[in-house]
């Protein structure tokens, strides 16, 4: 498709990846023009500023509502009053660690039944750091085709022996592992995947995954960003459901940014990874460490997550998940994946999805529009995300808005065709 004729309903960022030229204008003007066309039509759902306290917010990853939890906010006040420190001001490899980093890492390692844990300033940095710090060019990586950007980028940088298995396809994974071990029986064979995929709300068969990891003497790096704290009786995520915390050769990474009410991430596993990551992980060495305040919030959240209050919030969230999925079905929507706090609502064509998004956003509903290339072309979704603090009435209102918008948009499209 020629760039000149791309309208606000067509194309994606991918059409503009091949920018070239010497000046800023030459390089980025086509993309900016297309972005402005979309913006003028209220069809640019990126980098929007909003007040999440006022909007109907179904586009957040604050699954337990901790970003506005009063107990956590009070403890932040007390922390600042008592300790008077908010910044780590150094690389954690050098002077950027504080007693609050130690406390958080010890607590998290204990909960996850791991020997060690390292805290990073963000989940992205933790996952990127785990892969890039533990793998080198002699190793082979076998990765789920839909793994998060932080895992994909790090894998590409770490080894050219990189293979992707079809999303959650354990038979395909085994095929690649078998061939890889036949070719190289001496070096590291790393399997990289996630526990809960946030575009699809689906998960690998973790029991089979572990069998394959052991059979081929591989090492698993698994990203638990979306389910740790949110899923499972104890809040330990899908790894709890499959009782995987005692497995050997497993490295668990994740993010605080979803369930823990703050930025930050971690890598946990056997003792051998600690020194290695401290010195070899670029996102650990070359960036300022997680702040004392971040560590304090994550630590306080961790206490809440693994308390009776955490169990209550998870039970409530589960109720809301079933309520929401049922409401979407009853209103004629198709919901992808497994019932979790992430409800991917299939819309289909990008043009229709953008028009529905514009309509509901203008009425104060925040949801994430996800389109190609994040999902296949023509399979645009709304990622409707639930918090334990949502109420049924808000959910009903949001779904009603989406239904009315869809009917209106489809009618407009039919009139255009006529
Ligand atoms: C699976 C997964 N891993 C890692 C991250 C990065 O986490 P953070 O936003 O804390 O950097 C995300 C963020 O959305 C994610 O979805």
Short mmCIF file of C-alpha atoms and ligand atoms in Angstrom, two decimals:
data_model
loop_
_atom_site.label_atom_id
_atom_site.label_comp_id
_atom_site.label_asym_id
_atom_site.label_seq_id
_atom_site.Cartn_x
_atom_site.Cartn_y
_atom_site.Cartn_z
CA UNK A 1 0.00 0.00 0.00
CA UNK A 2 1.43 3.37 -0.96
CA UNK A 3 2.08 5.71 1.96
CA UNK A 4 0.46 8.68 0.18
CA UNK A 5 -2.97 7.10 0.12
CA UNK A 6 -3.07 5.76 3.67
CA UNK A 7 -6.18 7.17 5.31
CA UNK A 8 -6.97 7.33 9.03
CA UNK A 9 -8.75 3.98 8.91
CA UNK A 10 -5.99 2.16 7.09
CA UNK A 11 -2.51 0.89 7.86
CA UNK A 12 -0.50 0.53 11.04
CA UNK A 13 2.84 1.70 12.40
CA UNK A 14 4.43 -1.12 10.40
CA UNK A 15 3.80 0.82 7.16
CA UNK A 16 6.20 3.47 8.41
CA UNK A 17 9.05 1.37 9.79
CA UNK A 18 11.17 1.84 6.71
CA UNK A 19 11.78 5.56 7.23
CA UNK A 20 14.89 7.07 5.70
CA UNK A 21 16.53 10.40 4.85
CA UNK A 22 18.87 12.85 6.51
CA UNK A 23 16.57 15.39 8.11
CA UNK A 24 13.98 14.85 10.82
CA UNK A 25 11.26 16.07 8.46
CA UNK A 26 12.28 13.69 5.67
CA UNK A 27 12.51 10.75 8.03
CA UNK A 28 9.34 11.13 10.06
CA UNK A 29 6.95 13.37 8.07
CA UNK A 30 4.91 10.57 6.42
CA UNK A 31 4.24 8.93 9.79
CA UNK A 32 3.40 12.26 11.43
CA UNK A 33 1.00 13.18 8.64
CA UNK A 34 -0.81 9.88 8.98
CA UNK A 35 -0.86 10.25 12.78
CA UNK A 36 -2.28 13.77 12.48
CA UNK A 37 -4.98 12.59 10.08
CA UNK A 38 -5.99 10.01 12.65
CA UNK A 39 -5.77 12.50 15.51
CA UNK A 40 -8.05 14.97 13.70
CA UNK A 41 -10.65 12.22 13.44
CA UNK A 42 -10.24 11.17 17.12
CA UNK A 43 -8.80 7.89 15.87
CA UNK A 44 -5.40 8.00 17.56
CA UNK A 45 -5.63 5.89 20.73
CA UNK A 46 -1.95 6.30 21.66
CA UNK A 47 -0.36 8.35 24.41
CA UNK A 48 -3.71 9.67 25.58
CA UNK A 49 -3.87 11.68 28.78
CA UNK A 50 -6.83 10.91 30.97
CA UNK A 51 -7.97 10.98 34.55
CA UNK A 52 -8.29 7.32 35.43
CA UNK A 53 -10.11 8.23 38.65
CA UNK A 54 -12.97 9.81 36.71
CA UNK A 55 -13.20 7.73 33.56
CA UNK A 56 -14.79 4.30 33.44
CA UNK A 57 -11.41 2.64 33.46
CA UNK A 58 -11.31 -0.80 31.85
CA UNK A 59 -7.93 -0.25 30.27
CA UNK A 60 -5.72 -0.62 33.32
CA UNK A 61 -3.43 -3.35 34.56
CA UNK A 62 -4.01 -2.28 38.13
CA UNK A 63 -5.82 -5.59 38.66
CA UNK A 64 -6.20 -5.39 42.45
CA UNK A 65 -6.79 -1.62 42.49
CA UNK A 66 -3.60 -1.02 44.51
CA UNK A 67 -2.72 2.23 42.72
CA UNK A 68 -5.44 3.85 44.84
CA UNK A 69 -5.41 1.53 47.87
CA UNK A 70 -5.75 3.61 51.02
CA UNK A 71 -3.62 1.33 53.24
CA UNK A 72 -0.75 1.53 50.72
CA UNK A 73 -1.11 5.30 50.30
CA UNK A 74 -1.02 5.75 54.10
CA UNK A 75 2.07 3.60 54.39
CA UNK A 76 3.81 5.68 51.69
CA UNK A 77 3.15 8.81 53.79
CA UNK A 78 4.55 7.13 56.88
CA UNK A 79 7.55 5.85 54.95
CA UNK A 80 8.50 9.32 53.71
CA UNK A 81 7.93 10.89 57.14
CA UNK A 82 9.99 8.25 58.88
CA UNK A 83 12.85 7.69 56.43
CA UNK A 84 12.98 10.89 54.35
CA UNK A 85 14.38 9.16 51.27
CA UNK A 86 12.77 8.65 47.87
CA UNK A 87 15.54 7.91 45.37
CA UNK A 88 18.23 5.23 44.98
CA UNK A 89 20.53 7.46 42.89
CA UNK A 90 22.88 4.75 41.68
CA UNK A 91 23.30 1.54 39.74
CA UNK A 92 22.35 -1.45 41.90
CA UNK A 93 25.60 -3.07 40.77
CA UNK A 94 27.41 -0.24 42.59
CA UNK A 95 25.69 1.88 45.24
CA UNK A 96 22.01 1.89 44.18
CA UNK A 97 20.77 -0.82 46.54
CA UNK A 98 19.10 0.04 49.85
CA UNK A 99 17.83 -1.95 52.83
CA UNK A 100 14.37 -1.79 51.21
CA UNK A 101 15.72 -3.53 48.10
CA UNK A 102 17.07 -6.31 50.36
CA UNK A 103 13.78 -6.62 52.25
CA UNK A 104 11.68 -6.85 49.10
CA UNK A 105 13.99 -9.40 47.46
CA UNK A 106 14.05 -11.60 50.57
CA UNK A 107 10.27 -11.55 50.89
CA UNK A 108 9.70 -12.28 47.23
CA UNK A 109 12.26 -15.10 47.11
CA UNK A 110 10.58 -16.69 50.13
CA UNK A 111 7.08 -16.46 48.66
CA UNK A 112 8.23 -17.85 45.31
CA UNK A 113 10.27 -20.56 47.09
CA UNK A 114 13.40 -19.45 45.23
CA UNK A 115 16.92 -19.15 46.58
CA UNK A 116 17.43 -15.64 45.27
CA UNK A 117 15.67 -12.66 43.76
CA UNK A 118 16.84 -9.40 42.15
CA UNK A 119 14.65 -6.33 41.84
CA UNK A 120 14.76 -4.14 38.70
CA UNK A 121 13.23 -0.68 38.09
CA UNK A 122 10.63 -2.05 35.66
CA UNK A 123 9.20 -5.37 34.53
CA UNK A 124 10.51 -4.80 31.01
CA UNK A 125 14.03 -4.32 32.36
CA UNK A 126 13.80 -7.41 34.57
CA UNK A 127 12.73 -9.73 31.74
CA UNK A 128 15.18 -8.17 29.28
CA UNK A 129 17.89 -8.39 31.94
CA UNK A 130 17.21 -12.06 32.71
CA UNK A 131 17.51 -13.14 29.08
CA UNK A 132 20.44 -10.91 28.13
CA UNK A 133 22.35 -11.57 31.35
CA UNK A 134 22.02 -15.36 31.38
CA UNK A 135 22.33 -16.31 27.70
CA UNK A 136 25.23 -15.97 25.27
CA UNK A 137 25.90 -16.69 21.60
CA UNK A 138 26.76 -20.38 22.17
CA UNK A 139 23.32 -21.08 23.63
CA UNK A 140 20.12 -21.94 21.81
CA UNK A 141 16.86 -20.16 22.56
CA UNK A 142 13.43 -21.62 21.84
CA UNK A 143 10.78 -19.02 22.42
CA UNK A 144 7.00 -18.71 22.13
CA UNK A 145 6.24 -16.74 18.95
CA UNK A 146 4.06 -14.30 20.91
CA UNK A 147 6.38 -13.69 23.88
CA UNK A 148 6.53 -10.08 25.09
CA UNK A 149 8.78 -7.52 23.38
CA UNK A 150 11.23 -7.47 26.34
CA UNK A 151 11.90 -11.20 25.90
CA UNK A 152 11.99 -11.08 22.10
CA UNK A 153 14.44 -8.17 21.89
CA UNK A 154 16.77 -9.62 24.50
CA UNK A 155 16.71 -13.03 22.79
CA UNK A 156 17.62 -11.46 19.44
CA UNK A 157 20.58 -9.69 21.03
CA UNK A 158 21.77 -12.70 22.99
CA UNK A 159 22.08 -15.51 20.43
CA UNK A 160 21.66 -16.14 16.75
CA UNK A 161 20.50 -19.65 17.55
CA UNK A 162 16.97 -18.42 18.08
CA UNK A 163 13.89 -20.46 17.16
CA UNK A 164 10.24 -19.68 17.75
CA UNK A 165 7.55 -22.24 18.46
CA UNK A 166 3.94 -21.63 17.49
CA UNK A 167 2.06 -19.92 20.29
CA UNK A 168 1.47 -22.38 23.17
CA UNK A 169 2.09 -25.34 20.84
CA UNK A 170 3.91 -27.91 22.98
CA UNK A 171 4.29 -30.42 20.11
CA UNK A 172 6.08 -27.78 18.03
CA UNK A 173 8.23 -26.85 21.02
CA UNK A 174 9.26 -30.51 21.44
CA UNK A 175 10.13 -30.80 17.75
CA UNK A 176 12.52 -27.84 18.01
CA UNK A 177 13.99 -28.94 21.35
CA UNK A 178 14.72 -32.41 20.00
CA UNK A 179 16.50 -31.03 16.90
CA UNK A 180 18.38 -28.47 18.98
CA UNK A 181 19.69 -31.09 21.39
CA UNK A 182 20.71 -33.31 18.49
CA UNK A 183 22.75 -30.44 17.05
CA UNK A 184 24.29 -29.32 20.35
CA UNK A 185 24.41 -31.44 23.47
CA UNK A 186 26.89 -29.26 25.37
CA UNK A 187 25.57 -25.73 25.63
CA UNK A 188 22.58 -24.05 27.17
CA UNK A 189 19.12 -24.68 25.72
CA UNK A 190 16.73 -21.99 26.94
CA UNK A 191 12.93 -22.11 26.67
CA UNK A 192 11.30 -18.70 27.03
CA UNK A 193 7.61 -18.08 27.48
CA UNK A 194 4.95 -16.43 29.66
CA UNK A 195 2.47 -17.84 32.13
CA UNK A 196 -0.47 -15.67 30.99
CA UNK A 197 -0.46 -13.94 27.61
CA UNK A 198 -2.15 -10.58 27.85
CA UNK A 199 -3.33 -10.19 24.26
CA UNK A 200 -5.04 -13.56 24.16
CA UNK A 201 -5.73 -14.35 27.81
CA UNK A 202 -4.32 -17.81 27.32
CA UNK A 203 -1.53 -19.89 28.85
CA UNK A 204 0.79 -22.74 27.90
CA UNK A 205 0.22 -26.24 29.26
CA UNK A 206 2.73 -25.71 32.07
CA UNK A 207 2.87 -29.35 33.14
CA UNK A 208 3.86 -30.46 29.62
CA UNK A 209 6.23 -27.51 29.34
CA UNK A 210 8.09 -28.64 32.46
CA UNK A 211 8.27 -32.26 31.23
CA UNK A 212 9.90 -31.02 28.01
CA UNK A 213 12.31 -28.73 29.86
CA UNK A 214 13.52 -31.67 31.96
CA UNK A 215 13.57 -34.17 29.10
CA UNK A 216 15.85 -31.99 26.95
CA UNK A 217 17.91 -30.64 29.90
CA UNK A 218 16.77 -27.14 29.12
CA UNK A 219 16.41 -24.04 31.32
CA UNK A 220 13.09 -22.24 31.47
CA UNK A 221 12.73 -18.45 31.73
CA UNK A 222 9.10 -17.65 32.39
CA UNK A 223 7.45 -14.24 32.64
CA UNK A 224 4.67 -14.06 35.23
CA UNK A 225 3.82 -10.36 34.79
CA UNK A 226 0.06 -10.72 34.42
CA UNK A 227 -0.90 -13.48 36.83
CA UNK A 228 1.38 -13.24 39.88
CA UNK A 229 -0.72 -11.86 42.72
CA UNK A 230 -3.92 -12.10 40.71
CA UNK A 231 -4.56 -15.78 39.99
CA UNK A 232 -4.42 -18.83 42.26
CA UNK A 233 -5.75 -19.55 45.72
CA UNK A 234 -2.61 -18.10 47.35
CA UNK A 235 -2.02 -15.49 44.64
CA UNK A 236 1.06 -17.19 43.24
CA UNK A 237 -0.31 -17.17 39.72
CA UNK A 238 -0.51 -20.03 37.26
CA UNK A 239 2.74 -21.48 38.61
CA UNK A 240 0.77 -22.17 41.80
CA UNK A 241 -1.98 -23.90 39.86
CA UNK A 242 0.65 -26.26 38.45
CA UNK A 243 2.76 -26.36 41.63
CA UNK A 244 5.89 -25.26 39.79
CA UNK A 245 7.72 -23.37 42.49
CA UNK A 246 9.91 -26.30 43.44
CA UNK A 247 11.07 -27.12 39.93
CA UNK A 248 14.76 -27.08 39.04
CA UNK A 249 16.12 -25.05 36.14
CA UNK A 250 13.33 -22.51 36.27
CA UNK A 251 13.91 -18.76 36.33
CA UNK A 252 10.85 -16.71 37.19
CA UNK A 253 10.60 -13.08 36.15
CA UNK A 254 7.76 -10.62 36.43
CA UNK A 255 6.49 -7.11 36.93
CA UNK A 256 5.14 -5.17 39.89
CA UNK A 257 3.30 -2.86 37.51
CA UNK A 258 0.16 -4.99 37.29
CA UNK A 259 -0.83 -6.39 40.69
CA UNK A 260 1.63 -4.60 42.97
CA UNK A 261 0.58 -0.97 42.48
CA UNK A 262 3.98 0.37 41.38
CA UNK A 263 6.63 0.23 38.67
CA UNK A 264 9.27 -2.43 39.05
CA UNK A 265 10.13 -6.00 38.23
CA UNK A 266 12.11 -8.98 39.45
CA UNK A 267 14.05 -12.09 38.47
CA UNK A 268 14.02 -15.02 40.90
CA UNK A 269 15.65 -18.43 40.76
CA UNK A 270 18.60 -20.55 41.95
CA UNK A 271 21.57 -18.91 43.71
CA UNK A 272 23.75 -19.27 40.57
CA UNK A 273 21.93 -16.44 38.79
CA UNK A 274 22.58 -13.73 41.37
CA UNK A 275 26.18 -12.75 40.70
CA UNK A 276 25.74 -13.42 37.01
CA UNK A 277 22.84 -10.94 36.70
CA UNK A 278 24.50 -8.41 38.99
CA UNK A 279 27.47 -8.12 36.66
CA UNK A 280 26.19 -9.31 33.27
CA UNK A 281 22.68 -7.91 32.95
CA UNK A 282 22.78 -4.55 31.10
CA UNK A 283 19.47 -3.35 32.56
CA UNK A 284 20.81 -4.04 36.05
CA UNK A 285 24.25 -2.47 35.74
CA UNK A 286 23.64 0.50 33.49
CA UNK A 287 20.48 1.97 34.95
CA UNK A 288 19.61 3.45 38.32
CA UNK A 289 18.14 0.93 40.76
CA UNK A 290 14.52 0.70 41.90
CA UNK A 291 13.82 3.57 44.31
CA UNK A 292 13.34 2.98 48.05
CA UNK A 293 9.75 4.15 47.64
CA UNK A 294 9.09 1.68 44.81
CA UNK A 295 10.54 -1.13 46.92
CA UNK A 296 8.45 -0.08 49.89
CA UNK A 297 5.21 0.00 47.84
CA UNK A 298 5.95 -3.39 46.23
CA UNK A 299 6.75 -4.82 49.67
CA UNK A 300 3.57 -3.47 51.24
CA UNK A 301 1.56 -4.74 48.25
CA UNK A 302 3.21 -8.12 48.58
CA UNK A 303 2.06 -8.31 52.23
CA UNK A 304 -1.48 -7.44 51.15
CA UNK A 305 -1.48 -9.84 48.20
CA UNK A 306 -0.54 -12.77 50.41
CA UNK A 307 -2.94 -11.86 53.24
CA UNK A 308 -6.63 -12.63 53.77
CA UNK A 309 -7.39 -9.28 52.08
CA UNK A 310 -5.52 -10.47 48.97
CA UNK A 311 -7.56 -13.68 48.89
CA UNK A 312 -10.76 -11.66 49.22
CA UNK A 313 -9.76 -9.39 46.33
CA UNK A 314 -8.90 -12.38 44.13
CA UNK A 315 -12.23 -14.04 44.90
CA UNK A 316 -14.02 -10.80 44.04
CA UNK A 317 -12.06 -10.39 40.82
CA UNK A 318 -12.95 -13.93 39.79
CA UNK A 319 -16.66 -13.21 40.35
CA UNK A 320 -16.35 -10.12 38.16
CA UNK A 321 -14.53 -12.07 35.43
CA UNK A 322 -17.40 -14.58 35.09
CA UNK A 323 -19.98 -11.80 35.31
CA UNK A 324 -18.22 -9.83 32.54
CA UNK A 325 -17.65 -12.71 30.15
CA UNK A 326 -21.30 -13.72 30.53
CA UNK A 327 -22.50 -10.14 29.90
CA UNK A 328 -20.36 -9.85 26.76
CA UNK A 329 -21.75 -13.15 25.44
CA UNK A 330 -25.33 -12.11 26.21
CA UNK A 331 -24.75 -8.87 24.29
CA UNK A 332 -23.55 -10.72 21.21
CA UNK A 333 -19.78 -10.21 21.58
CA UNK A 334 -17.14 -12.89 21.07
CA UNK A 335 -14.61 -13.17 23.88
CA UNK A 336 -11.25 -14.82 23.17
CA UNK A 337 -9.14 -16.92 25.53
CA UNK A 338 -9.69 -18.23 29.04
CA UNK A 339 -11.74 -16.36 31.66
CA UNK A 340 -9.23 -14.12 33.44
CA UNK A 341 -9.09 -10.45 34.44
CA UNK A 342 -8.04 -9.76 30.82
CA UNK A 343 -11.09 -10.05 28.59
CA UNK A 344 -10.10 -9.85 24.89
CA UNK A 345 -13.27 -8.84 23.01
CA UNK A 346 -13.03 -9.65 19.32
CA UNK A 347 -14.13 -6.83 17.02
CA UNK A 348 -12.45 -7.80 13.73
CA UNK A 349 -11.85 -5.18 11.07
CA UNK A 350 -9.56 -2.32 12.13
CA UNK A 351 -11.85 0.35 10.66
CA UNK A 352 -14.81 -0.81 12.74
CA UNK A 353 -12.65 -1.17 15.85
CA UNK A 354 -11.26 2.37 15.47
CA UNK A 355 -14.73 3.83 15.01
CA UNK A 356 -16.11 2.00 18.07
CA UNK A 357 -13.08 3.09 20.07
CA UNK A 358 -13.66 6.75 19.13
CA UNK A 359 -17.31 6.53 20.07
CA UNK A 360 -16.83 4.97 23.52
CA UNK A 361 -13.69 6.95 24.39
CA UNK A 362 -15.56 10.21 23.72
CA UNK A 363 -18.15 9.00 26.25
CA UNK A 364 -15.54 8.42 28.96
CA UNK A 365 -14.85 4.72 28.59
CA UNK A 366 -11.18 3.69 28.72
CA UNK A 367 -10.39 0.40 27.02
CA UNK A 368 -7.35 -0.70 25.06
CA UNK A 369 -7.76 -1.02 21.33
CA UNK A 370 -5.32 -3.65 20.12
CA UNK A 371 -4.77 -4.03 16.40
CA UNK A 372 -2.31 -5.45 13.88
CA UNK A 373 0.62 -6.07 14.29
CA UNK A 374 -0.04 -6.82 18.00
CA UNK A 375 -2.83 -9.19 16.85
CA UNK A 376 -3.36 -10.67 13.34
CA UNK A 377 -4.75 -8.38 10.61
CA UNK A 378 -8.55 -8.12 10.63
CA UNK A 379 -8.68 -9.49 14.22
CA UNK A 380 -8.64 -6.25 16.20
CA UNK A 381 -9.69 -6.63 19.83
CA UNK A 382 -10.64 -4.48 22.75
CA UNK A 383 -8.63 -5.58 25.75
CA UNK A 384 -11.18 -5.09 28.52
CA UNK A 385 -9.31 -5.33 31.81
CA UNK A 386 -10.91 -5.81 35.19
CA UNK A 387 -9.97 -4.60 38.64
CA UNK A 388 -11.16 -6.19 41.89
CA UNK A 389 -12.58 -2.76 42.78
CA UNK A 390 -14.94 -2.56 39.78
CA UNK A 391 -18.68 -2.83 40.34
CA UNK A 392 -21.18 -4.84 38.29
CA UNK A 393 -23.14 -1.69 37.40
CA UNK A 394 -20.04 -0.04 35.82
CA UNK A 395 -19.31 -3.19 33.84
CA UNK A 396 -22.89 -3.32 32.55
CA UNK A 397 -22.72 0.35 31.57
CA UNK A 398 -19.41 -0.12 29.73
CA UNK A 399 -20.69 -3.14 27.80
CA UNK A 400 -23.89 -1.30 26.92
CA UNK A 401 -21.83 1.63 25.54
CA UNK A 402 -19.79 -0.80 23.46
CA UNK A 403 -22.91 -2.53 22.17
CA UNK A 404 -24.64 0.72 21.17
CA UNK A 405 -21.43 1.97 19.52
CA UNK A 406 -21.02 -1.27 17.57
CA UNK A 407 -24.60 -1.21 16.27
CA UNK A 408 -24.20 2.45 15.23
CA UNK A 409 -20.85 1.86 13.49
CA UNK A 410 -22.05 -1.26 11.69
CA UNK A 411 -25.13 0.65 10.48
CA UNK A 412 -22.93 3.48 9.17
CA UNK A 413 -20.74 0.95 7.37
CA UNK A 414 -23.76 -0.71 5.75
CA UNK A 415 -25.02 2.69 4.56
CA UNK A 416 -21.60 3.39 3.03
CA UNK A 417 -21.71 0.09 1.13
CA UNK A 418 -25.30 0.75 -0.07
C1 LIG B 1 4.28 -10.04 29.71
C2 LIG B 1 4.89 -8.73 30.10
N1 LIG B 1 6.16 -8.72 30.55
C3 LIG B 1 6.75 -7.58 30.91
C4 LIG B 1 6.10 -6.37 30.83
C5 LIG B 1 6.81 -5.12 31.22
O1 LIG B 1 6.41 -4.71 32.47
P1 LIG B 1 6.57 -3.18 32.96
O2 LIG B 1 5.41 -2.45 32.37
O3 LIG B 1 6.52 -3.30 34.42
O4 LIG B 1 7.86 -2.67 32.46
C6 LIG B 1 4.80 -6.33 30.37
C7 LIG B 1 4.12 -5.02 30.29
O5 LIG B 1 3.09 -4.78 29.84
C8 LIG B 1 4.17 -7.54 29.99
O6 LIG B 1 2.93 -7.54 29.52
#
